[in-house]
Amino acid sequence: MTDSGHNRVAGANEPLVRFENVQKTYDGEILVVKDLNLDVERGEFLTLLGPSGSGKTTTLMMLAGFESATHGDIILDGKSLKTVPPHKRNIGMVFQNYALFPHMTVHENLAFPLQCHGVDKSEQESKIDAALAMVELTGFERRRPGQLSGGQQQRVALARALVFQPQIVLMDEPLGALDKQLREQMQIEMKHIHENLGLTFVYVTHDQSEALTMSNRIAVFNDGIIQQLDDPETLYEKPKNAFVAEFIGENNQLLGTVKDVSGDRCTVELASGEIIKALPVNIGGVGEKSMLSLRPEVITVEPGSDNSCDDIHTATVRELIYMGDHTRVRVETCGNEDFVIKMPRGSGGRSFDVGQDIKIGWHSQDCRALDAA
Amino acid sequence: MASTAETDVMMAADGVPLKIKLRRAERMRKIWALGLIAPLFIFIVGGFIVPIISLMTLSVEDPELNEALPRTAEIFSQWDGEGYPSEEAMLVFAEELSTADRGEFGRVSKRLNYDISGFKSMLKATARASDELTLLPADQILQGFIDIDDDWEDQAYWRAIKGASSAYSDYYMLWAVDLKRDGETGEIISVDEGRAVYVEVLIRTIEISFAVTILCFLMGLPIAYLLATLPTAKSNLLLILVLLPFWTSLLVRTTSWLVLLQNEGLVNDLGIWIGLWNEPLELVRNRLGVYIAMTHILLPFMVLPMFSVMKSINPWHMRAAASLGAPGWKAFLKVYMPQCMPGVGAGTLLVFILSLGYYITPALVGGPDDQMISYWIVQNMGRNANWGLGAALSLILLVLTMVMFFIYNRFVGIDNLKVN
């Protein structure tokens, strides 16, 4: 992947934000963020993705200034943020619960940051109008947050974070409280707003599909460490370790011991005795444990001779689930009872019986040998 | 079967029986609900509303003369107040004096003594001689009165009797605000400077209540904020500290302050020992003592409503305000405080209204010039046995409280009131 998706500001090669060896602990015993080094490029949509407790929100809060880094420094636009209080950072933020001021109308909520930044009255009005138009809420100025739906509140929160033209906009799971349909619609809208404004967005979520939809780059957090930082495609197709493979999308995992490594292939022996060829990505030497990762969609059922599958195994069908656009086939193979295969609708139109033995196969390059997490 | 019968009724009588049925079902629920509130309702009506109304009516009643000397009251009420009353009226007065019931006579002489001090003894002397008065010819009756006491020559005494002749009057209400009716003209005028106390007391009552409310607000705000923002374990401990005095008797707390603040009390001893001051400070039996003790006693009433409202304020709002560029003070004033207003309103209203009726605390730790309206209500109802004036002062206190309540409702809205 190239940087084609990034709206980089011409001539400014320096990253907008740089985390330098940042560590954070709340209790002096456990590091919530361990030695974080992260650059946020100008104009990019960067998502911090990870399970709860992985340190992603803490990272965001340190950037916003609500938490202080225990060690290390955060540089915004070439200046250390160590002594800059939150209200002087010029960072817009959208909160998980929106944090709209209930005693103010939509108009007053949007005017608040402009007043704080000393914007002229006349200029305030045009900026508020523009911000509300952007989130398609023109005409809602006099409403109070309590009179708005969840989706509308979310839009007001977004407009409020953008109206004073901050250098960077932070979002902490802003879509978490919305229902699925609205969430997906807002994802697309936020992506478009980002593309139109060319602002830098840093977005925190635990929802991997949200991250994949919107981001230019995704930093996958676990255990206070960035596990992988890549664009969505690379992250999904080329996970660097077992955690990323497991966290992003579905994958079938097979645990085994590395028998041999030669060039771009290795062989791994499973506990059940099968020998499997795999792409060595993140393994120790021969004799070390390795977790093999196979995406459900790379597996071919009953591969023909014309197919280039170079690893073919026998599997017993355990369960068939019709999902509309595809059928999930759960099989038992290589000692794994939960081995899932996705068969697209119309792919041969085969129907199996539970208990039937079938052949399954894959390209050995799609089988990624990762660390045994 | 029941179901078929119901269906038949519904079909036969275009829905009306269904409505009746519904009403019947609702009626049972209404009766049940009324039954549940009935004991409290009866208790409040019988134990609160009826006594208050009957007490309040005392403030506009002036019954003594009517009860003791009914014919006198009637005939004096017809007199226009010019010169002396008619000889006939004086004769009736003398006759009734000679036959009056002792108890009733005592009450009427006390009532008339309110108007002119000395009236009581004069009336007593007149009553003793009233038998002879009744025997006098009509044209000598006034002279007969004057022979008993020179003061009968003063028309003011006669007018005072006329003034007390009506069963209902504004006499006590006017008295409660240092006013009276002029004997000659019937106009409302101020009482003599020496007798004017109650307007000053009323102003003082409002002044003390206002000051205590402000003090409670200033001291309660940080405590409530701490309570709402500290972690639960710490805030619970703090809450107990706030509530602890709440569970102690008012009298105990007030007398403790008396002990602490007196000249040889702990505070003075400590201050002198540290060297902050050399002579014992006057901390009690004055306004300062009243402020200290009342603020301490009423503080929980300010803290608790504010705390419960602050607890419900989303803590992220302050962060949101900071991220939008507001420094801490601005975020607090523009974002936090407006959301606290229901609690602040409830707390200030509660403290102010409770303060208005304070009696024991100022009586114990205050000086003579720090007594509030309740003290004078007690004085009049108790020691002075002047129920009319006591009732009038009570009515003023009640009206004052209601006015405060309506002002609050107008500006804050009673719907916003939150007390836990």
Tab-separated table of C-alpha atoms in Angstrom, chain B residues 183-386:
chain	number	residue	atom	x	y	z
B	183	GLY	CA	-58.475	57.193	67.545
B	184	GLU	CA	-59.959	60.402	66.167
B	185	THR	CA	-59.771	59.961	62.407
B	186	GLY	CA	-59.538	56.175	62.041
B	187	GLU	CA	-56.537	56.614	59.717
B	188	ILE	CA	-53.679	54.155	59.833
B	189	ILE	CA	-50.663	55.773	61.468
B	190	SER	CA	-47.368	54.643	62.908
B	191	VAL	CA	-47.223	53.783	66.586
B	192	ASP	CA	-45.059	55.852	68.906
B	193	GLU	CA	-41.367	55.327	68.393
B	194	GLY	CA	-40.966	53.697	71.765
B	195	ARG	CA	-43.484	50.963	70.935
B	196	ALA	CA	-42.263	50.229	67.396
B	197	VAL	CA	-40.410	46.912	67.439
B	198	TYR	CA	-41.856	44.502	64.926
B	199	VAL	CA	-40.797	46.093	61.640
B	200	GLU	CA	-37.261	46.107	62.913
B	201	VAL	CA	-37.650	42.483	64.014
B	202	LEU	CA	-39.012	41.556	60.606
B	203	ILE	CA	-36.132	43.250	58.801
B	204	ARG	CA	-33.686	41.628	61.200
B	205	THR	CA	-35.258	38.223	60.579
B	206	ILE	CA	-34.837	38.606	56.819
B	207	GLU	CA	-31.328	39.994	57.277
B	208	ILE	CA	-30.173	37.088	59.459
B	209	SER	CA	-31.822	34.521	57.177
B	210	PHE	CA	-30.199	36.090	54.127
B	211	ALA	CA	-26.761	36.207	55.731
B	212	VAL	CA	-27.021	32.620	56.947
B	213	THR	CA	-28.126	31.491	53.476
B	214	ILE	CA	-25.161	33.222	51.843
B	215	LEU	CA	-22.761	31.761	54.419
B	216	CYS	CA	-24.214	28.282	53.977
B	217	PHE	CA	-23.900	28.613	50.200
B	218	LEU	CA	-20.292	29.763	50.325
B	219	MET	CA	-19.300	27.022	52.753
B	220	GLY	CA	-21.533	24.338	51.283
B	221	LEU	CA	-20.512	24.725	47.639
B	222	PRO	CA	-16.956	23.357	47.996
B	223	ILE	CA	-18.125	20.558	50.273
B	224	ALA	CA	-20.867	19.523	47.876
B	225	TYR	CA	-18.403	19.671	44.980
B	226	LEU	CA	-15.922	17.508	46.864
B	227	LEU	CA	-18.668	15.052	47.815
B	228	ALA	CA	-19.747	14.761	44.207
B	229	THR	CA	-16.282	14.380	42.725
B	230	LEU	CA	-14.360	12.305	45.276
B	231	PRO	CA	-14.175	8.532	44.882
B	232	THR	CA	-17.124	6.787	46.512
B	233	ALA	CA	-15.276	5.488	49.581
B	234	LYS	CA	-13.942	8.931	50.506
B	235	SER	CA	-17.144	10.746	49.628
B	236	ASN	CA	-19.159	8.389	51.831
B	237	LEU	CA	-16.929	9.206	54.773
B	238	LEU	CA	-17.294	12.898	54.072
B	239	LEU	CA	-21.035	12.493	53.732
B	240	ILE	CA	-21.201	10.912	57.174
B	241	LEU	CA	-19.261	13.871	58.566
B	242	VAL	CA	-21.803	16.186	56.963
B	243	LEU	CA	-24.721	14.150	58.265
B	244	LEU	CA	-23.376	13.569	61.772
B	245	PRO	CA	-24.481	16.958	63.139
B	246	PHE	CA	-27.747	16.355	61.314
B	247	TRP	CA	-28.455	13.467	63.646
B	248	THR	CA	-27.613	15.430	66.773
B	249	SER	CA	-30.268	17.357	68.641
B	250	LEU	CA	-30.574	21.014	67.710
B	251	LEU	CA	-30.450	22.001	71.349
B	252	VAL	CA	-27.260	20.045	71.952
B	253	ARG	CA	-25.560	21.624	68.968
B	254	THR	CA	-26.629	25.114	69.951
B	255	THR	CA	-25.497	24.776	73.540
B	256	SER	CA	-22.205	23.268	72.346
B	257	TRP	CA	-21.581	26.432	70.396
B	258	LEU	CA	-22.424	28.416	73.481
B	259	VAL	CA	-19.805	26.467	75.419
B	260	LEU	CA	-17.230	26.776	72.642
B	261	LEU	CA	-17.695	30.462	71.960
B	262	GLN	CA	-18.163	31.936	75.423
B	263	ASN	CA	-15.529	34.175	76.980
B	264	GLU	CA	-13.827	31.322	78.820
B	265	GLY	CA	-14.678	28.921	75.999
B	266	LEU	CA	-12.385	26.758	73.944
B	267	VAL	CA	-12.096	29.149	71.015
B	268	ASN	CA	-11.149	32.126	73.131
B	269	ASP	CA	-8.733	30.085	75.267
B	270	LEU	CA	-7.080	28.703	72.166
B	271	GLY	CA	-6.844	32.093	70.479
B	272	ILE	CA	-5.257	33.676	73.533
B	273	TRP	CA	-2.929	30.720	74.099
B	274	ILE	CA	-1.666	30.860	70.507
B	275	GLY	CA	-1.448	34.617	70.815
B	276	LEU	CA	-3.895	35.576	68.097
B	277	TRP	CA	-5.650	37.940	70.492
B	278	ASN	CA	-5.093	39.014	74.088
B	279	GLU	CA	-8.538	39.741	75.469
B	280	PRO	CA	-11.448	37.288	75.156
B	281	LEU	CA	-13.429	38.140	72.014
B	282	GLU	CA	-17.178	38.606	72.148
B	283	LEU	CA	-18.098	35.591	70.064
B	284	VAL	CA	-21.445	34.757	71.534
B	285	ARG	CA	-24.580	36.538	72.766
B	286	ASN	CA	-24.303	38.669	69.681
B	287	ARG	CA	-24.954	38.487	65.932
B	288	LEU	CA	-21.678	36.683	65.252
B	289	GLY	CA	-22.689	33.823	67.515
B	290	VAL	CA	-26.065	33.587	65.771
B	291	TYR	CA	-24.407	33.438	62.364
B	292	ILE	CA	-21.885	30.808	63.440
B	293	ALA	CA	-24.398	28.514	65.119
B	294	MET	CA	-27.147	28.855	62.515
B	295	THR	CA	-24.781	28.367	59.605
B	296	HIS	CA	-23.421	25.233	61.197
B	297	ILE	CA	-26.867	23.850	61.926
B	298	LEU	CA	-28.331	24.616	58.504
B	299	LEU	CA	-25.305	23.643	56.407
B	300	PRO	CA	-26.513	20.078	55.683
B	301	PHE	CA	-29.726	21.483	54.195
B	302	MET	CA	-27.591	23.373	51.703
B	303	VAL	CA	-25.069	20.621	51.048
B	304	LEU	CA	-27.413	17.701	50.459
B	305	PRO	CA	-29.541	19.131	47.609
B	306	MET	CA	-26.471	20.614	45.925
B	307	PHE	CA	-24.627	17.341	46.290
B	308	SER	CA	-27.434	15.306	44.773
B	309	VAL	CA	-27.621	17.634	41.772
B	310	MET	CA	-23.853	17.810	41.331
B	311	LYS	CA	-23.672	14.049	41.481
B	312	SER	CA	-25.934	13.887	38.458
B	313	ILE	CA	-23.793	16.277	36.396
B	314	ASN	CA	-21.767	14.441	33.807
B	315	PRO	CA	-18.109	14.824	34.843
B	316	TRP	CA	-17.122	14.796	31.180
B	317	HIS	CA	-18.720	18.196	30.704
B	318	MET	CA	-15.776	19.893	32.392
B	319	ARG	CA	-13.356	18.060	30.148
B	320	ALA	CA	-15.446	18.883	27.122
B	321	ALA	CA	-15.382	22.552	28.109
B	322	ALA	CA	-11.593	22.413	28.494
B	323	SER	CA	-11.158	20.780	25.104
B	324	LEU	CA	-13.280	23.554	23.611
B	325	GLY	CA	-10.864	26.124	24.966
B	326	ALA	CA	-12.423	27.149	28.287
B	327	PRO	CA	-10.050	27.674	31.205
B	328	GLY	CA	-11.085	26.032	34.471
B	329	TRP	CA	-12.909	29.015	35.975
B	330	LYS	CA	-14.875	29.604	32.801
B	331	ALA	CA	-15.848	25.946	32.513
B	332	PHE	CA	-16.988	26.028	36.127
B	333	LEU	CA	-19.040	29.194	35.764
B	334	LYS	CA	-20.532	28.564	32.345
B	335	VAL	CA	-20.910	24.817	32.267
B	336	TYR	CA	-20.897	23.461	35.813
B	337	MET	CA	-22.699	26.099	37.842
B	338	PRO	CA	-25.705	26.526	35.522
B	339	GLN	CA	-26.336	22.823	35.855
B	340	CYS	CA	-26.058	23.107	39.643
B	341	MET	CA	-28.745	25.770	39.826
B	342	PRO	CA	-31.646	23.446	40.727
B	343	GLY	CA	-29.624	22.189	43.685
B	344	VAL	CA	-28.446	25.656	44.645
B	345	GLY	CA	-32.028	26.891	44.400
B	346	ALA	CA	-33.357	24.059	46.526
B	347	GLY	CA	-30.607	24.498	49.098
B	348	THR	CA	-30.924	28.267	49.408
B	349	LEU	CA	-34.707	28.098	49.555
B	350	LEU	CA	-34.596	25.424	52.221
B	351	VAL	CA	-32.028	27.243	54.341
B	352	PHE	CA	-33.712	30.610	53.949
B	353	ILE	CA	-37.161	29.342	54.856
B	354	LEU	CA	-35.845	27.321	57.784
B	355	SER	CA	-33.870	30.355	58.964
B	356	LEU	CA	-36.933	32.579	58.898
B	357	GLY	CA	-38.535	30.464	61.586
B	358	TYR	CA	-35.473	30.011	63.809
B	359	TYR	CA	-36.084	30.475	67.489
B	360	ILE	CA	-33.989	28.377	69.854
B	361	THR	CA	-30.595	29.127	68.371
B	362	PRO	CA	-30.842	32.936	68.383
B	363	ALA	CA	-32.526	32.747	71.780
B	364	LEU	CA	-29.552	30.864	73.209
B	365	VAL	CA	-26.529	32.304	71.432
B	366	GLY	CA	-27.873	35.707	70.434
B	367	GLY	CA	-28.194	38.921	72.364
B	368	PRO	CA	-31.382	40.964	72.858
B	369	ASP	CA	-30.931	42.620	69.469
B	370	ASP	CA	-30.542	39.320	67.616
B	371	GLN	CA	-33.956	37.836	68.352
B	372	MET	CA	-35.975	36.909	65.335
B	373	ILE	CA	-39.700	37.030	64.672
B	374	SER	CA	-40.294	33.567	66.157
B	375	TYR	CA	-38.970	34.795	69.479
B	376	TRP	CA	-41.627	37.488	69.526
B	377	ILE	CA	-44.319	35.028	68.516
B	378	VAL	CA	-43.337	32.881	71.484
B	379	GLN	CA	-43.155	35.914	73.749
B	380	ASN	CA	-46.642	37.057	72.806
B	381	MET	CA	-48.253	33.668	72.792
B	382	GLY	CA	-46.546	32.616	75.999
B	383	ARG	CA	-45.458	35.190	78.495
B	384	ASN	CA	-47.667	38.050	77.302
B	385	ALA	CA	-50.630	35.785	76.529
B	386	ASN	CA	-51.351	38.120	73.620
